[in-house]
Coordinates of C-alpha atoms in Angstrom, one line a residue:
Chain A
M1 CA 94.7 16.2 105.1
S2 CA 97.4 15.9 107.8
S3 CA 99.4 18.9 106.5
Y4 CA 96.3 21.0 106.5
L5 CA 95.6 19.9 110.1
I6 CA 99.1 20.7 111.1
K7 CA 98.8 24.1 109.5
R8 CA 95.5 24.8 111.4
V9 CA 96.9 23.6 114.7
G10 CA 100.0 25.7 114.2
L11 CA 97.8 28.8 113.6
L12 CA 95.7 27.9 116.6
I13 CA 98.8 27.8 118.9
L14 CA 100.2 30.9 117.3
T15 CA 96.9 32.8 117.9
L16 CA 96.6 31.5 121.5
F17 CA 100.1 32.8 122.1
G18 CA 99.1 36.1 120.6
I19 CA 96.1 36.3 122.8
T20 CA 97.9 35.5 126.0
F21 CA 100.7 37.9 125.0
V22 CA 98.2 40.7 124.5
S23 CA 96.4 40.0 127.8
F24 CA 99.8 40.0 129.6
I25 CA 100.9 43.2 128.0
M26 CA 97.6 44.8 129.0
L27 CA 97.9 43.7 132.6
Q28 CA 101.3 45.3 132.7
L29 CA 100.1 48.5 131.1
A30 CA 97.1 48.7 133.4
P31 CA 97.0 52.1 135.2
G32 CA 98.8 51.3 138.4
S33 CA 100.6 48.0 138.7
P34 CA 98.5 45.0 139.8
L35 CA 100.2 45.5 143.2
E36 CA 99.0 49.0 143.6
M37 CA 95.5 48.1 142.5
K38 CA 95.4 45.3 145.0
L39 CA 96.6 47.5 147.8
S40 CA 94.2 50.2 147.1
Q41 CA 91.4 47.7 146.8
D42 CA 92.2 46.2 150.2
K43 CA 92.5 49.7 151.7
S44 CA 89.1 50.8 150.5
G45 CA 87.6 47.5 151.4
G46 CA 89.1 47.5 154.8
L47 CA 87.8 49.0 158.0
G48 CA 88.4 52.6 156.9
N49 CA 91.3 53.2 159.2
K50 CA 94.6 54.2 157.7
S51 CA 95.9 50.7 157.4
V52 CA 99.6 51.0 157.2
I53 CA 100.9 48.4 154.8
T54 CA 104.0 46.9 156.3
E55 CA 107.1 46.4 154.2
E56 CA 106.6 42.7 154.9
A57 CA 103.0 42.6 153.5
R58 CA 104.2 44.5 150.4
E59 CA 106.9 41.9 149.8
Q60 CA 104.4 39.2 150.2
L61 CA 102.0 40.7 147.7
K62 CA 104.9 41.3 145.3
K63 CA 105.7 37.6 145.5
L64 CA 102.1 36.7 145.0
Y65 CA 102.0 38.7 141.7
H66 CA 105.5 37.6 140.8
L67 CA 106.6 41.2 140.6
D68 CA 110.0 40.4 142.0
K69 CA 110.9 38.4 138.9
P70 CA 112.1 39.6 135.4
I71 CA 109.4 40.2 132.8
L72 CA 109.9 37.1 130.7
T73 CA 109.7 34.9 133.8
R74 CA 106.5 36.7 134.7
Y75 CA 105.0 35.9 131.3
A76 CA 105.9 32.2 131.7
L77 CA 104.3 32.2 135.1
W78 CA 101.2 33.9 133.8
L79 CA 101.0 31.3 131.0
N80 CA 101.3 28.6 133.6
D81 CA 98.5 30.2 135.7
I82 CA 96.3 30.3 132.6
A83 CA 97.0 26.7 131.8
H84 CA 95.8 25.8 135.2
L85 CA 92.8 28.1 134.9
N86 CA 94.1 30.1 137.8
F87 CA 93.0 33.7 137.1
G88 CA 93.3 35.0 140.6
E89 CA 90.6 36.5 142.8
S90 CA 88.0 39.1 141.7
F91 CA 88.6 42.5 143.1
T92 CA 85.0 43.0 143.9
D93 CA 83.9 40.0 146.0
H94 CA 87.3 38.2 146.4
R95 CA 86.0 35.0 144.9
P96 CA 88.2 33.0 142.5
V97 CA 87.4 34.4 139.0
I98 CA 87.2 31.0 137.4
E99 CA 84.3 30.1 139.7
K100 CA 82.4 33.1 138.7
I101 CA 82.9 32.4 135.1
K102 CA 82.0 28.7 135.4
E103 CA 78.5 29.6 136.8
R104 CA 77.9 32.1 134.0
I105 CA 78.9 30.0 131.0
P106 CA 75.7 27.8 130.8
I107 CA 73.4 30.8 130.7
S108 CA 75.3 32.4 127.8
L109 CA 75.6 29.1 126.1
A110 CA 71.9 28.4 126.4
F111 CA 71.1 31.8 124.7
G112 CA 73.8 31.4 122.1
I113 CA 72.9 27.9 121.0
S114 CA 69.2 28.3 121.0
S115 CA 69.4 31.5 119.0
I116 CA 71.6 29.9 116.5
V117 CA 69.2 27.0 116.2
I118 CA 66.2 29.3 115.7
A119 CA 68.2 31.4 113.2
L120 CA 69.0 28.2 111.3
L121 CA 65.4 27.1 111.3
I122 CA 64.2 30.4 109.8
G123 CA 67.3 31.3 107.8
I124 CA 67.7 28.1 105.8
P125 CA 64.1 28.1 104.3
L126 CA 64.4 31.8 103.6
G127 CA 67.7 31.3 101.8
L128 CA 66.2 28.3 100.0
I129 CA 63.2 30.2 98.7
S130 CA 65.4 33.2 97.7
G131 CA 67.8 31.0 95.8
A132 CA 65.3 28.7 94.2
K133 CA 63.3 31.6 92.8
Q134 CA 66.2 33.9 91.9
N135 CA 65.2 37.4 90.9
S136 CA 61.6 36.8 91.7
I137 CA 59.7 39.2 93.9
W138 CA 60.3 36.8 96.9
D139 CA 64.0 36.9 96.2
R140 CA 64.0 40.7 96.2
W141 CA 62.1 41.0 99.4
I142 CA 64.2 38.5 101.2
T143 CA 67.4 40.1 100.0
F144 CA 66.1 43.5 101.1
L145 CA 65.2 41.9 104.5
V146 CA 68.8 40.6 104.8
I147 CA 70.3 44.0 104.1
A148 CA 67.9 45.6 106.6
E149 CA 68.8 43.0 109.2
Y150 CA 72.5 43.7 108.6
S151 CA 71.9 47.4 109.1
L152 CA 70.0 46.9 112.3
P153 CA 72.5 46.6 115.1
S154 CA 71.4 44.3 118.0
Y155 CA 71.5 47.2 120.4
V156 CA 69.1 49.2 118.3
I157 CA 66.7 46.3 118.1
G158 CA 67.0 45.6 121.8
I159 CA 66.3 49.2 122.7
L160 CA 63.3 49.4 120.4
L161 CA 61.9 46.1 121.6
L162 CA 62.2 47.3 125.2
T163 CA 60.7 50.6 124.4
F164 CA 57.7 49.1 122.6
F165 CA 57.1 45.9 124.6
G166 CA 58.7 46.6 127.9
G167 CA 55.9 48.5 129.7
G168 CA 56.6 52.0 128.6
D169 CA 54.1 54.1 126.7
F170 CA 53.1 51.2 124.4
F171 CA 52.8 47.6 125.4
D172 CA 53.6 45.8 128.6
W173 CA 54.0 42.3 127.1
F174 CA 57.4 41.0 128.1
P175 CA 59.5 41.1 131.2
I176 CA 62.5 43.3 130.9
Y177 CA 64.9 41.9 133.4
G178 CA 66.8 38.7 134.0
I179 CA 65.9 35.2 133.0
Q180 CA 63.2 34.3 135.5
S181 CA 60.6 36.0 137.7
D182 CA 61.1 36.6 141.4
S183 CA 58.4 34.1 142.2
Y184 CA 60.1 31.4 140.0
E185 CA 60.7 29.0 142.9
N186 CA 57.0 28.8 143.8
L187 CA 55.8 28.0 140.3
T188 CA 54.6 24.7 138.9
F189 CA 56.8 22.9 136.5
F190 CA 54.8 24.0 133.5
A191 CA 54.6 27.5 134.7
K192 CA 58.4 27.5 135.2
I193 CA 58.9 26.7 131.6
M194 CA 56.5 29.4 130.5
D195 CA 58.2 31.9 132.7
R196 CA 61.6 31.1 131.3
A197 CA 60.2 31.3 127.8
H198 CA 58.5 34.6 128.5
H199 CA 61.8 36.1 129.6
F200 CA 63.6 34.5 126.7
V201 CA 61.7 36.1 123.8
L202 CA 63.1 39.6 123.6
P203 CA 66.8 38.8 124.1
C204 CA 66.5 35.9 121.7
I205 CA 65.1 38.1 118.9
C206 CA 68.1 40.4 119.4
Y207 CA 70.5 37.4 119.2
C208 CA 68.8 36.0 116.2
I209 CA 68.5 38.9 113.9
G210 CA 72.2 39.3 113.1
S211 CA 72.9 35.6 112.6
L212 CA 69.6 35.2 110.7
A213 CA 70.7 37.7 108.0
F214 CA 74.1 35.9 107.7
I215 CA 72.6 32.4 107.5
T216 CA 69.9 33.5 104.9
Q217 CA 72.6 35.1 102.7
Q218 CA 74.9 32.1 103.0
Q219 CA 72.2 29.6 102.3
R220 CA 71.1 31.5 99.2
A221 CA 74.6 31.8 97.9
S222 CA 75.5 28.2 98.5
F223 CA 72.2 27.0 97.0
L224 CA 72.8 29.0 93.9
E225 CA 76.2 27.6 93.6
A226 CA 74.9 24.1 94.0
L227 CA 72.4 24.7 91.3
H228 CA 75.2 25.5 88.8
Q229 CA 77.0 22.2 89.4
D230 CA 77.2 19.5 86.8
Y231 CA 75.4 16.9 88.9
I232 CA 72.3 19.1 88.8
R233 CA 72.3 19.1 85.1
T234 CA 72.8 15.4 85.1
A235 CA 69.9 14.9 87.5
R236 CA 67.6 17.1 85.3
A237 CA 68.8 15.2 82.2
K238 CA 67.8 12.0 83.9
G239 CA 64.3 13.3 84.0
L240 CA 63.9 13.7 87.7
S241 CA 61.2 16.1 88.8
E242 CA 62.3 19.7 89.5
R243 CA 61.2 19.4 93.1
W244 CA 63.3 16.3 93.6
V245 CA 66.3 17.9 91.9
L246 CA 66.1 21.0 94.1
L247 CA 65.4 19.2 97.4
K248 CA 67.4 16.0 97.1
H249 CA 70.4 17.2 95.1
A250 CA 70.9 20.9 95.4
F251 CA 69.6 21.5 98.9
R252 CA 71.5 18.7 100.6
N253 CA 74.8 19.8 99.0
S254 CA 74.1 23.4 99.8
L255 CA 73.9 22.6 103.5
I256 CA 77.6 21.8 103.8
P257 CA 78.8 25.4 104.0
I258 CA 76.0 26.3 106.4
I259 CA 76.9 23.6 108.9
T260 CA 80.5 24.9 109.0
I261 CA 79.8 28.6 109.4
V262 CA 78.0 27.9 112.7
G263 CA 81.4 27.6 114.5
G264 CA 82.5 30.8 113.0
M265 CA 79.5 32.6 114.6
I266 CA 80.7 32.0 118.2
P267 CA 82.9 35.1 118.4
G268 CA 80.0 37.2 117.2
I269 CA 77.8 35.7 119.9
L270 CA 80.3 36.2 122.6
G271 CA 80.8 39.8 121.5
G272 CA 77.1 40.5 121.1
G273 CA 76.5 38.9 124.5
V274 CA 78.1 41.9 126.2
I275 CA 75.5 44.2 124.6
I276 CA 72.4 42.0 124.8
E277 CA 73.1 40.6 128.3
S278 CA 73.7 44.0 129.7
L279 CA 70.6 45.4 128.0
F280 CA 68.4 42.7 129.4
S281 CA 70.3 42.0 132.6
I282 CA 70.9 38.4 131.8
P283 CA 73.4 37.0 134.3
G284 CA 75.7 35.4 131.7
L285 CA 79.3 35.8 130.6
G286 CA 78.6 39.0 128.7
L287 CA 77.1 40.8 131.7
L288 CA 80.0 39.6 133.8
S289 CA 82.4 41.1 131.3
Y290 CA 80.4 44.4 131.2
E291 CA 80.3 44.6 135.0
S292 CA 83.9 43.9 135.5
L293 CA 84.8 46.4 132.8
L294 CA 82.8 49.1 134.6
Q295 CA 84.3 48.2 137.9
R296 CA 87.8 47.9 136.5
D297 CA 88.0 44.5 138.0
Y298 CA 91.2 43.5 136.1
P299 CA 91.5 39.9 137.0
T300 CA 88.0 39.2 135.9
I301 CA 88.4 41.3 132.7
M302 CA 91.5 39.4 131.7
A303 CA 90.1 36.0 132.5
N304 CA 86.9 36.8 130.5
F305 CA 89.0 38.0 127.6
T306 CA 91.3 35.0 127.6
I307 CA 88.5 32.5 127.9
S308 CA 86.2 34.1 125.4
A309 CA 89.2 34.3 123.0
F310 CA 89.9 30.7 123.5
L311 CA 86.3 29.7 123.0
S312 CA 85.9 31.6 119.8
L313 CA 89.2 30.3 118.6
L314 CA 88.0 26.8 119.3
G315 CA 84.8 27.5 117.3
I316 CA 86.7 28.8 114.3
F317 CA 89.0 25.8 114.5
L318 CA 86.2 23.3 114.7
S319 CA 84.3 24.8 111.8
D320 CA 87.5 24.7 109.7
I321 CA 88.0 21.0 110.5
C322 CA 84.3 20.3 109.9
Y323 CA 84.6 21.9 106.5
V324 CA 87.3 19.6 105.3
L325 CA 85.8 16.5 107.0
I326 CA 82.3 17.0 105.6
D327 CA 83.2 17.9 102.0
P328 CA 85.4 15.2 100.5
R329 CA 85.8 17.2 97.3
I330 CA 88.1 19.7 99.0
D331 CA 91.7 19.4 98.0
F332 CA 93.6 19.4 101.2
E333 CA 97.1 19.8 99.8
G334 CA 96.1 22.7 97.8
R335 CA 95.2 24.8 100.7
Chain B
M1 CA 75.4 48.5 83.6
K2 CA 72.3 50.4 84.6
I3 CA 72.3 52.0 88.0
S4 CA 69.2 50.9 89.9
K5 CA 66.7 53.4 91.4
L6 CA 67.4 52.0 94.9
T7 CA 71.1 52.9 94.5
I8 CA 70.3 56.4 93.6
I9 CA 67.8 56.8 96.5
S10 CA 70.4 55.4 98.9
F11 CA 73.0 57.8 97.5
V12 CA 70.7 60.7 98.1
F13 CA 70.3 59.6 101.7
V14 CA 74.0 59.3 102.2
L15 CA 74.4 62.7 100.7
C16 CA 71.7 64.1 103.0
F17 CA 73.5 62.7 106.1
L18 CA 76.8 64.2 104.9
L19 CA 75.1 67.6 104.4
I20 CA 73.5 67.4 107.9
A21 CA 77.0 66.5 109.3
V22 CA 78.7 69.3 107.5
F23 CA 76.1 72.0 108.3
A24 CA 75.3 70.8 111.8
H25 CA 75.9 74.2 113.2
L26 CA 73.6 75.8 110.7
I27 CA 70.8 73.4 111.6
A28 CA 71.0 73.4 115.4
D29 CA 73.0 75.9 117.4
D30 CA 72.5 78.2 120.3
S31 CA 75.3 80.6 119.5
K32 CA 74.3 84.2 119.0
A33 CA 76.8 84.9 116.3
P34 CA 75.6 87.5 113.8
G35 CA 74.6 86.3 110.3
I36 CA 73.8 82.8 111.4
L37 CA 70.2 81.8 111.8
P38 CA 70.1 78.1 112.7
I39 CA 66.8 76.3 112.1
V40 CA 66.6 75.1 115.6
K41 CA 67.8 77.4 118.3
F42 CA 69.3 74.8 120.6
G43 CA 72.8 73.4 120.5
P44 CA 73.8 69.9 121.6
E45 CA 74.7 71.0 125.1
S46 CA 72.2 73.8 125.6
T47 CA 69.1 73.5 127.8
D48 CA 66.0 75.6 127.2
I49 CA 65.8 78.1 129.9
F50 CA 62.0 78.8 129.4
S51 CA 60.7 75.3 129.4
S52 CA 63.6 73.1 130.4
E53 CA 61.8 69.9 131.0
I54 CA 63.6 66.7 131.8
L55 CA 62.7 63.9 129.5
G56 CA 60.1 66.1 127.9
R57 CA 57.8 64.7 125.2
P58 CA 58.2 66.0 121.6
T59 CA 56.5 69.4 121.3
R60 CA 56.5 72.2 118.9
S61 CA 59.7 73.7 120.3
H62 CA 61.4 70.4 121.0
W63 CA 60.6 68.3 117.9
F64 CA 62.2 65.2 119.2
G65 CA 61.7 65.8 122.9
T66 CA 64.4 66.5 125.5
D67 CA 66.8 64.1 127.2
Y68 CA 67.5 63.3 130.8
I69 CA 69.0 66.7 131.6
G70 CA 66.7 68.7 129.4
R71 CA 68.8 69.0 126.3
D72 CA 67.0 69.1 122.9
V73 CA 67.1 65.7 121.3
F74 CA 66.9 67.0 117.8
A75 CA 69.9 69.3 118.2
R76 CA 71.8 66.5 119.9
L77 CA 70.9 64.1 117.1
V78 CA 72.1 66.4 114.4
H79 CA 75.4 66.8 116.2
A80 CA 75.5 63.1 116.9
I81 CA 75.3 62.5 113.2
K82 CA 78.1 64.9 112.7
N83 CA 80.3 63.4 115.4
S84 CA 79.7 59.7 114.6
L85 CA 80.0 60.1 110.8
F86 CA 83.1 62.2 110.9
F87 CA 84.9 60.1 113.4
S88 CA 83.9 56.9 111.5
I89 CA 85.2 58.4 108.3
A90 CA 88.5 59.2 110.0
V91 CA 88.7 55.6 111.3
V92 CA 88.0 54.2 107.8
L93 CA 90.6 56.5 106.2
V94 CA 93.3 55.5 108.7
C95 CA 92.4 51.8 108.3
M96 CA 92.5 52.1 104.5
I97 CA 95.9 53.8 104.4
L98 CA 97.4 51.4 106.8
G99 CA 95.9 48.4 105.2
V100 CA 96.8 49.4 101.6
L101 CA 100.4 50.1 102.6
I102 CA 100.8 46.8 104.6
G103 CA 98.9 44.8 102.0
G104 CA 100.9 46.5 99.2
I105 CA 104.2 45.6 100.9
M106 CA 103.0 42.0 101.3
G107 CA 102.0 41.7 97.7
F108 CA 105.0 43.6 96.3
F109 CA 107.8 41.9 98.1
G110 CA 106.2 38.5 98.7
G111 CA 108.4 35.8 100.3
K112 CA 109.3 36.0 103.9
I113 CA 107.8 39.5 104.5
D114 CA 104.5 38.2 103.1
L115 CA 104.7 35.0 105.2
I116 CA 105.3 36.8 108.5
L117 CA 102.7 39.5 107.8
S118 CA 100.2 36.9 106.7
R119 CA 100.5 35.1 110.0
I120 CA 100.0 38.3 111.9
V121 CA 96.9 39.1 109.8
E122 CA 95.5 35.6 110.5
V123 CA 96.2 35.8 114.2
I124 CA 94.5 39.2 114.5
G125 CA 91.7 38.0 112.3
N126 CA 90.9 35.2 114.8
F127 CA 90.7 37.5 117.8
P128 CA 87.3 38.3 119.3
I129 CA 87.8 41.9 118.3
F130 CA 84.9 43.5 120.0
L131 CA 85.9 42.1 123.4
L132 CA 89.5 43.2 122.8
Q133 CA 88.3 46.7 122.0
L134 CA 86.2 46.9 125.1
T135 CA 89.0 45.6 127.3
L136 CA 91.5 48.1 125.9
L137 CA 89.1 51.0 126.3
A138 CA 88.5 50.0 129.9
F139 CA 92.2 50.2 130.5
F140 CA 92.8 53.6 129.1
S141 CA 91.2 57.0 129.5
Q142 CA 88.5 57.9 127.1
N143 CA 89.7 60.1 124.3
Y144 CA 89.5 60.1 120.5
W145 CA 93.1 59.0 120.0
V146 CA 92.7 55.9 122.1
L147 CA 89.4 55.2 120.4
L148 CA 91.0 55.7 116.9
F149 CA 93.8 53.3 117.9
V150 CA 91.4 50.7 119.2
M151 CA 89.2 50.8 116.2
T152 CA 92.1 50.5 113.8
I153 CA 93.6 47.4 115.4
A154 CA 91.6 45.0 113.2
G155 CA 90.1 47.5 110.8
W156 CA 93.1 47.5 108.4
I157 CA 93.0 43.8 107.8
P158 CA 90.4 43.6 105.0
Y159 CA 92.1 46.4 103.1
A160 CA 95.5 44.6 103.5
R161 CA 93.9 41.4 102.2
F162 CA 92.4 43.1 99.1
T163 CA 95.5 45.0 98.3
R164 CA 97.8 42.0 98.7
A165 CA 95.6 39.9 96.3
E166 CA 95.5 42.7 93.7
F167 CA 99.3 43.3 93.9
F168 CA 99.9 39.6 93.5
R169 CA 97.6 39.5 90.5
L170 CA 99.2 42.6 88.9
R171 CA 102.8 42.1 89.7
N172 CA 103.5 39.8 86.7
Q173 CA 101.4 41.7 84.2
E174 CA 103.1 43.1 81.2
F175 CA 102.8 46.8 82.0
V176 CA 104.6 46.2 85.2
H177 CA 107.4 44.4 83.5
A178 CA 107.5 47.1 80.9
A179 CA 107.9 49.8 83.6
E180 CA 110.6 47.8 85.2
A181 CA 112.4 47.4 81.8
L182 CA 112.2 51.2 81.4
G183 CA 114.1 51.5 84.6
A184 CA 111.3 52.7 86.9
S185 CA 112.2 52.6 90.6
K186 CA 110.5 50.3 93.0
F187 CA 108.8 53.2 94.6
R188 CA 107.4 54.4 91.3
I189 CA 106.1 50.9 90.4
F190 CA 104.5 50.6 93.8
F191 CA 102.7 53.9 93.8
R192 CA 102.3 54.8 90.2
H193 CA 101.6 51.5 88.5
L194 CA 100.4 48.9 91.0
L195 CA 98.5 51.0 93.5
P196 CA 96.1 52.9 91.2
N197 CA 95.2 49.7 89.4
S198 CA 94.3 47.8 92.6
L199 CA 91.9 50.3 94.1
T200 CA 88.6 48.9 92.8
P201 CA 88.0 46.3 95.5
I202 CA 89.0 48.8 98.2
L203 CA 86.6 51.3 96.8
I204 CA 83.9 48.7 96.8
Y205 CA 84.6 47.7 100.4
T206 CA 84.6 51.3 101.8
P207 CA 80.9 52.0 102.1
F208 CA 80.3 48.6 103.9
D209 CA 83.2 49.3 106.1
L210 CA 82.0 52.8 107.0
S211 CA 78.6 51.3 107.8
S212 CA 80.0 48.7 110.1
T213 CA 82.4 51.2 111.7
I214 CA 79.4 53.4 112.6
V215 CA 77.7 50.4 114.1
V216 CA 80.7 49.4 116.2
L217 CA 81.4 52.9 117.3
G218 CA 77.7 53.1 118.3
A219 CA 78.0 49.9 120.3
L220 CA 81.1 51.1 122.1
S221 CA 79.4 54.4 123.1
F222 CA 76.2 52.5 123.9
L223 CA 78.1 50.5 126.5
G224 CA 79.8 53.7 127.7
F225 CA 83.3 53.1 126.4
G226 CA 83.1 55.1 123.2
E227 CA 83.5 58.8 122.6
P228 CA 84.5 61.0 125.5
I229 CA 81.7 61.5 128.1
N230 CA 78.9 63.9 127.1
V231 CA 79.9 64.2 123.5
A232 CA 76.7 63.8 121.5
S233 CA 76.8 60.6 119.5
L234 CA 74.3 58.0 118.2
G235 CA 75.5 55.5 120.8
E236 CA 75.3 58.0 123.6
L237 CA 71.7 58.8 122.8
L238 CA 70.8 55.1 122.6
K239 CA 72.6 54.6 126.0
Q240 CA 70.2 57.3 127.4
A241 CA 67.4 55.4 125.8
K242 CA 68.5 52.3 127.6
D243 CA 68.5 54.0 130.9
H244 CA 65.0 55.5 130.4
F245 CA 63.2 53.2 128.0
Q246 CA 60.0 53.2 130.0
E247 CA 59.8 56.9 130.2
A248 CA 61.1 58.3 126.9
W249 CA 60.4 56.4 123.7
W250 CA 61.6 59.4 121.7
L251 CA 65.2 58.8 122.9
A252 CA 65.1 55.3 121.4
V253 CA 63.0 55.8 118.3
F254 CA 64.7 58.8 116.7
P255 CA 68.3 57.9 117.2
G256 CA 67.6 54.3 116.4
V257 CA 65.9 55.0 113.2
T258 CA 68.6 57.5 112.2
L259 CA 71.3 54.9 112.8
F260 CA 69.3 52.3 110.9
L261 CA 68.7 54.7 107.9
L262 CA 72.4 55.7 107.9
T263 CA 73.8 52.2 107.8
L264 CA 71.0 50.9 105.5
S265 CA 71.6 53.6 102.9
L266 CA 75.4 53.0 103.1
T267 CA 74.9 49.3 102.6
I268 CA 72.5 49.7 99.7
F269 CA 74.7 52.3 98.1
G270 CA 77.7 50.0 98.6
S271 CA 75.9 47.1 96.8
G272 CA 75.0 49.4 93.9
L273 CA 78.5 50.6 93.7
R274 CA 79.8 47.0 93.7
D275 CA 77.4 46.0 90.9
Y276 CA 78.5 49.0 88.9
L277 CA 82.2 48.7 89.3
D278 CA 82.5 44.9 89.3
P279 CA 79.7 43.3 87.5
R280 CA 81.4 39.9 87.9
Q281 CA 80.7 40.0 91.6
A282 CA 77.0 40.9 91.1
E283 CA 74.7 37.9 91.2

């Protein structure tokens, strides 16, 4: 167990190193040095007069961005900044980037977690039916549904949902913008919940579809695998009812892999967030990424990338750990 | 192993898309070149001078309507299939060659080379790739070479994994030892004996990879970071749909359904191919 843990932690550190290295290289490669960008930003943001940048100010900025130091020192300083969550100021509104990110995380997390939960609640029973009645007509339809879901990218679903239910030529059923109405503050408590839920439906469908396909497929596979185990034969030989065998013995064991894949879904949700949040104007991390990418707001882009990378890494790491903790049959040394 | 009807249908669909892509200029073009009579007389860039309507509904002359500057959506869609499909095929081919070579080297030499490359594979495999791609694309100007590079960053990894595993499996088989005993060079063993025998998993993976490459390419263009601006592509049409979803359902429905059918037929064809080539994997 410990050697496996050490291996995983080693890989985690190595990957973190890789991610920070890539971010650093990208910052260096960015068109125009960070200094030039800052200067041009300040100029355009200024009073419009030809602000002459004094030699002194230039030197000051150089110091601020550590451009007077050799490249390896700069990398070390950049690592130090990251470790202190110091990502600098946004180019657009001059607020510390980390503040902007902090206020966005809960929104993205709410969508991410609730969509995973919904996908689990639908996907597990579907996978169960599909696996229990292998090769039946149910199984075929569910398998086809899974393939179809895989082939429907979230942006296509989102666009179609907006077109059909967003008040165009067809139905005007759901709001198309943000997470709450303009009159949200004046609503009663119950109406507030309804308002949020109303805004929540379309984006959540988009989030769910992809993970739903994945969960259904995994649940089916792991249920089938559990059914072929010796303890199932034993349970049947004991004379237990088929229902009991399926639900108590096969189902419970088939849940193990499902619990652990949830962590691995975090990168997908963070990546998909850019698409879905920008489509529905949800003020989460993904929309922040998208806006900063469009505005070439480099400090925000890099901070977003680094933090998202770190979060998804953490997710993968936790699911790996869960996997070995939950299933005592796994041979740690062999891995 | 019998080939299922569904596989055949999906294969026909894939073939149709390929034909549309290859003959895009015969289907929709506004050039007045002699001898060519395209079915639709609009190109992807041309606007109809007689009834150039912005966001026009589908009519007899514009089957799928017109887009936000009056271009024919059908013509644009045909050329979008061509652009998206051909570029995705190029990406898949580059990833495949790169992955097979790197994976082959890992499996062939083993030892330290394998150890180092394996760590690199694992590190890249843990990256949030889509965000990395977006970030890189925001830093560089939009052209096909940058896009190709960005889409290959992680794309080669599955091919490398498959090839590595196959090479490890085959390296100690008797025919390889026999070739060695006969004095075959390392180069010859690599390319003549090991490589041809390890292509099955790669062949099986390719249709799935092509399908997901098309989806990712569409996503990048959908966000405005994909193909060069104004090039007709599936993602670009859907981006237009996003900007005009209350006015123009045809911009969403036709490209969306096309993309869905394209990826769906590739996936079903891929599953059929897998069941045929490797019955052990089939459930």
